[in-house]
PDB file of C-alpha atoms in Angstrom:
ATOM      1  CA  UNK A   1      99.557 109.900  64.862  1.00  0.00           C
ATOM      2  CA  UNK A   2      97.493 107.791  67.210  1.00  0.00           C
ATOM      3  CA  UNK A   3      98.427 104.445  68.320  1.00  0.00           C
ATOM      4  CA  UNK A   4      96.922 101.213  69.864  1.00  0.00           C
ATOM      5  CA  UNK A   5      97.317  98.695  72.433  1.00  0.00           C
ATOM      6  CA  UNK A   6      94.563  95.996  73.266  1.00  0.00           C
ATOM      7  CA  UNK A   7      94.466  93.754  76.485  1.00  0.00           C
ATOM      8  CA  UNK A   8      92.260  90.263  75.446  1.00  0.00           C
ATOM      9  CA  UNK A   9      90.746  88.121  78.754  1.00  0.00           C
ATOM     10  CA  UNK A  10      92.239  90.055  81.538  1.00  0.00           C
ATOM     11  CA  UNK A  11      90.509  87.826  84.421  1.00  0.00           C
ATOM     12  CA  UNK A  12      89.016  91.038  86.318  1.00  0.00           C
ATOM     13  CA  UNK A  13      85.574  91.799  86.305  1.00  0.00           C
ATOM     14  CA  UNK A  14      84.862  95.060  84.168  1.00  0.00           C
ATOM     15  CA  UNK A  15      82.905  96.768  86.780  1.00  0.00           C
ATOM     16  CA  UNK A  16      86.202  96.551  88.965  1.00  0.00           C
ATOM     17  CA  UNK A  17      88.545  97.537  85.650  1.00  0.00           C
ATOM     18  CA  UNK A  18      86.272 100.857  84.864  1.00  0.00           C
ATOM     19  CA  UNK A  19      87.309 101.932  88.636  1.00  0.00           C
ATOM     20  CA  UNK A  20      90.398 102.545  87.436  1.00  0.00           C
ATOM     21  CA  UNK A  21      90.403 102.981  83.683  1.00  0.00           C
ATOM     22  CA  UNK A  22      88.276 106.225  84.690  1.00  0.00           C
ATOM     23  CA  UNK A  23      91.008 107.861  86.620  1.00  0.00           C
ATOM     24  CA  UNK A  24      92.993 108.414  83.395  1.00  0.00           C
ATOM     25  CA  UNK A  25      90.545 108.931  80.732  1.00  0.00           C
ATOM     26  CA  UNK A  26      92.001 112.102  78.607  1.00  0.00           C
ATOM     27  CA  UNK A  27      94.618 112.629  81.105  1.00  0.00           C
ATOM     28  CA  UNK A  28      98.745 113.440  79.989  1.00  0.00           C
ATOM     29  CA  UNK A  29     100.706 109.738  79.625  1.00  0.00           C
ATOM     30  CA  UNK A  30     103.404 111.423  82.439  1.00  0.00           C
ATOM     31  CA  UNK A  31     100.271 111.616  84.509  1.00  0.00           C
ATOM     32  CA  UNK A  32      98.299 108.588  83.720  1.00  0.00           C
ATOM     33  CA  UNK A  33     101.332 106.670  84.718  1.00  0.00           C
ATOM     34  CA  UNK A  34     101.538 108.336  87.833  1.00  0.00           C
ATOM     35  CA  UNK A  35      98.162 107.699  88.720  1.00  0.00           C
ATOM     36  CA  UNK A  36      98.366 104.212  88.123  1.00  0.00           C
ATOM     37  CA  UNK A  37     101.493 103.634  90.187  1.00  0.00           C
ATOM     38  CA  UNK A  38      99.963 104.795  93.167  1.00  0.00           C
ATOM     39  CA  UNK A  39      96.570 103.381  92.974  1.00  0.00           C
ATOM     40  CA  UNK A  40      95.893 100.430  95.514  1.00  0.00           C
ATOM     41  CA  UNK A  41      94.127  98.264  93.198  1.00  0.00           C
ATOM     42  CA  UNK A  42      94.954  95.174  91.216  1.00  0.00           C
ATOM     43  CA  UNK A  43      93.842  96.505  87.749  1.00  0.00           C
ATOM     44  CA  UNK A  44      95.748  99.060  88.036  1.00  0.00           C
ATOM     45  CA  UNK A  45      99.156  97.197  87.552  1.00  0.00           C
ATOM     46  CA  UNK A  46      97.678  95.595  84.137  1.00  0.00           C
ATOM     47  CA  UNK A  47      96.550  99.008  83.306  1.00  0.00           C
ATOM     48  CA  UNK A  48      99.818 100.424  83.246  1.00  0.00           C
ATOM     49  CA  UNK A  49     101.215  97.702  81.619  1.00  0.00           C
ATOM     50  CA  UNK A  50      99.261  98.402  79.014  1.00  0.00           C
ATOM     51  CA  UNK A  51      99.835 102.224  78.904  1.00  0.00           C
ATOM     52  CA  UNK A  52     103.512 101.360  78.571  1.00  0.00           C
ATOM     53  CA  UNK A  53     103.122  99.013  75.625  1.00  0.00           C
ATOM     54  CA  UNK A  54     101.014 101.925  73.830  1.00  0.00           C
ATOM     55  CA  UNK A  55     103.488 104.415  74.536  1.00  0.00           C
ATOM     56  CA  UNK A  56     106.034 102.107  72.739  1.00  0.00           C
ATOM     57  CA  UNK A  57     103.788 101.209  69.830  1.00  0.00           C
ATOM     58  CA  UNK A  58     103.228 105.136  69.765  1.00  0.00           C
ATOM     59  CA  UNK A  59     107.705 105.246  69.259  1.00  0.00           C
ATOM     60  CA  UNK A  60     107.778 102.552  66.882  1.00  0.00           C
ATOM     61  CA  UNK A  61     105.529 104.764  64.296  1.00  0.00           C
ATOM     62  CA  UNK A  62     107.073 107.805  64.934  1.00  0.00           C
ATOM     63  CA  UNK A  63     110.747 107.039  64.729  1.00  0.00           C
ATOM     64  CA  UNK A  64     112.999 109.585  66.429  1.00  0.00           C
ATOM     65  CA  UNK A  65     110.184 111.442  67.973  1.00  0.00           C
ATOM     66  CA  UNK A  66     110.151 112.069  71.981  1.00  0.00           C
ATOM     67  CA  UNK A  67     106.540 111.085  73.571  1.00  0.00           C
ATOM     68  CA  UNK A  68     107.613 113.976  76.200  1.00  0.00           C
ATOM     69  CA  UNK A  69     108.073 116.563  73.285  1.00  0.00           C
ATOM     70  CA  UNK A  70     105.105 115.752  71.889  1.00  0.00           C
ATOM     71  CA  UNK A  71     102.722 115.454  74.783  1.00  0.00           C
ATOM     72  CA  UNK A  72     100.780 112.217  74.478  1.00  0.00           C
ATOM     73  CA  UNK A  73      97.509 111.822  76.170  1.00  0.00           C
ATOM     74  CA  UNK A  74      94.855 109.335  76.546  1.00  0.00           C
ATOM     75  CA  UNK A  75      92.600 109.677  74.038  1.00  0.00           C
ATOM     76  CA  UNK A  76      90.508 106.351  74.131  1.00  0.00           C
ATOM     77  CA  UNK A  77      90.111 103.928  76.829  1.00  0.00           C
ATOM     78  CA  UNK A  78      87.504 101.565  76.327  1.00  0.00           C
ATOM     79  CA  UNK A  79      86.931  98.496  78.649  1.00  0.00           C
ATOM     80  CA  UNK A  80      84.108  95.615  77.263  1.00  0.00           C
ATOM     81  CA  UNK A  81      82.913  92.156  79.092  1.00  0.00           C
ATOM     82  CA  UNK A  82      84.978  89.230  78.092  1.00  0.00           C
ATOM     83  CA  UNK A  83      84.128  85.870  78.232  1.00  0.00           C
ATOM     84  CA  UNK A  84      82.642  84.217  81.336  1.00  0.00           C
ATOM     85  CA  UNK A  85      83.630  81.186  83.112  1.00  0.00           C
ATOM     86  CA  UNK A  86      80.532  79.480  84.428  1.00  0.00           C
ATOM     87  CA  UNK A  87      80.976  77.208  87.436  1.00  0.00           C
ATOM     88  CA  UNK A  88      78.704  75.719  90.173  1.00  0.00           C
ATOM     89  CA  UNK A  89      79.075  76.040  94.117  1.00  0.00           C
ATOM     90  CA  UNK A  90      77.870  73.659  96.569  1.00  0.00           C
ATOM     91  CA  UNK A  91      74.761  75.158  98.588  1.00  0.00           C
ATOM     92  CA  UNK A  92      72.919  73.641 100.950  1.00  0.00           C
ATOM     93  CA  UNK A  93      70.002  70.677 100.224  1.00  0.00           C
ATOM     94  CA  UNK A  94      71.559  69.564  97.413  1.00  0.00           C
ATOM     95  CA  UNK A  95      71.515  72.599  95.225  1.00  0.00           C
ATOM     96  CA  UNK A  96      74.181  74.497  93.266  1.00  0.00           C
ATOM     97  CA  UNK A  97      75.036  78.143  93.015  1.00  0.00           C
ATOM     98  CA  UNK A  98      76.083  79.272  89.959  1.00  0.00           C
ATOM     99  CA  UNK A  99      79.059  81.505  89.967  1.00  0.00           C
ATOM    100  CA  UNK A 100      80.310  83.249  86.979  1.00  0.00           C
ATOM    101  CA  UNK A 101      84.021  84.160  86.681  1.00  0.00           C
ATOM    102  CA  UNK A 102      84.181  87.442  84.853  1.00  0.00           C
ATOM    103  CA  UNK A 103      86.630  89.084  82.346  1.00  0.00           C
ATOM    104  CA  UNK A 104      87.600  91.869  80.258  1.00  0.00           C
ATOM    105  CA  UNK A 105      88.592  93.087  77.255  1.00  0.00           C
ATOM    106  CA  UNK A 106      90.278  96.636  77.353  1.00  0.00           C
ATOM    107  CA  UNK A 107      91.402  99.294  74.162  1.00  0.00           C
ATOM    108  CA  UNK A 108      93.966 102.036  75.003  1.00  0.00           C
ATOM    109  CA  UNK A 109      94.350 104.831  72.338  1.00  0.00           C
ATOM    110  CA  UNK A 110      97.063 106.912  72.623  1.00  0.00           C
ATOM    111  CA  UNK A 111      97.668 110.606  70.661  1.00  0.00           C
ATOM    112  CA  UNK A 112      99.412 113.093  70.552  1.00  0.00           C
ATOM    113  CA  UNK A 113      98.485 117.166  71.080  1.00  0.00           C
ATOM    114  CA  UNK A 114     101.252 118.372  68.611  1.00  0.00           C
ATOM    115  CA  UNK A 115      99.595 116.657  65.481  1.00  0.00           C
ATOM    116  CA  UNK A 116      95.780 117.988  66.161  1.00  0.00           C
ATOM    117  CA  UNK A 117      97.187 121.074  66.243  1.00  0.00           C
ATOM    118  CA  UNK A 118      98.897 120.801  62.991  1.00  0.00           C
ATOM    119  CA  UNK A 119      96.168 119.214  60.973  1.00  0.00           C
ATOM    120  CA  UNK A 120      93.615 121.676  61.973  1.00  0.00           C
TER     121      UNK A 120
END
C-alpha cells in the first residue's frame, strides 16, 4: 500500500529542489531521513517535512502496521516548475531587468517492500 504527500508553491527554484530530491530517490525512509538531516541546503528541511507527512499518511492507511517492520522506501519523487513571479529590476539608462521568482511543485510516493513481495 503506497501512499502520497504533495508540496504546492514551495518558493525554491526546481533546479535547486532536484539537488536534493536526487539524494533519496529509491532510498529506505530510515535513510532518506538521514540524508536529509544532514544536508546543508535549504530544500532539504521542506523535503523532510514532507517525507514525514508521507510516512504518516502511509500509518493512517495501514492501521497498526510499523513503517520499520515493513520497510518503506521512496518509490516516487517527482519535482515540477510552479508558478513564476515576474518582477522588474532597475538597470542602468532607464531600462528594467526582468527577474523571475521561481517555484515548485513536488510529489513524494511512499511504499512499502513487504506488499510487492506479497502480490507478486
Amino acid at each position: 500500500m503506497e501512499a502520497v504527500a504533495k508540496l504546492n508553491n514551495c518558493p525554491t527554484s526546481p533546479r535547486k529542489m532536484r539537488l536534493v530530491v536526487d539524494l533519496i530517490r529509491g532510498e529506505r525512509v530510515e535513510k532518506a531521513l538521514s540524508i536529509l538531516k544532514f544536508t546543508n541546503k535549504e530544500a532539504a528541511i521542506r523535503v523532510e517535512k514532507l517525507l514525514l507527512s508521507a510516512i504518516k499518511n502511509w500509518e493512517s492507511k495501514n492501521e497498526g502496521a510499523r513503517p520499520e517492520e515493513n520497510q518503506l522506501f521512496v518509490k516516487t519523487i517527482m519535482v515540477d516548475g510552479g508558478r513564476q513571479l515576474k518582477r522588474l529590476r532597475p538597470a542602468p539608462q532607464g531600462r528594467g531587468y526582468r527577474i523571475r521568482k521561481r517555484s515548485n511543485h513536488v510529489t513524494l510516493i511512499v511504499d512499502s517492500k513487504n506488499t510487492e513481495t506479497t502480490q507478486n
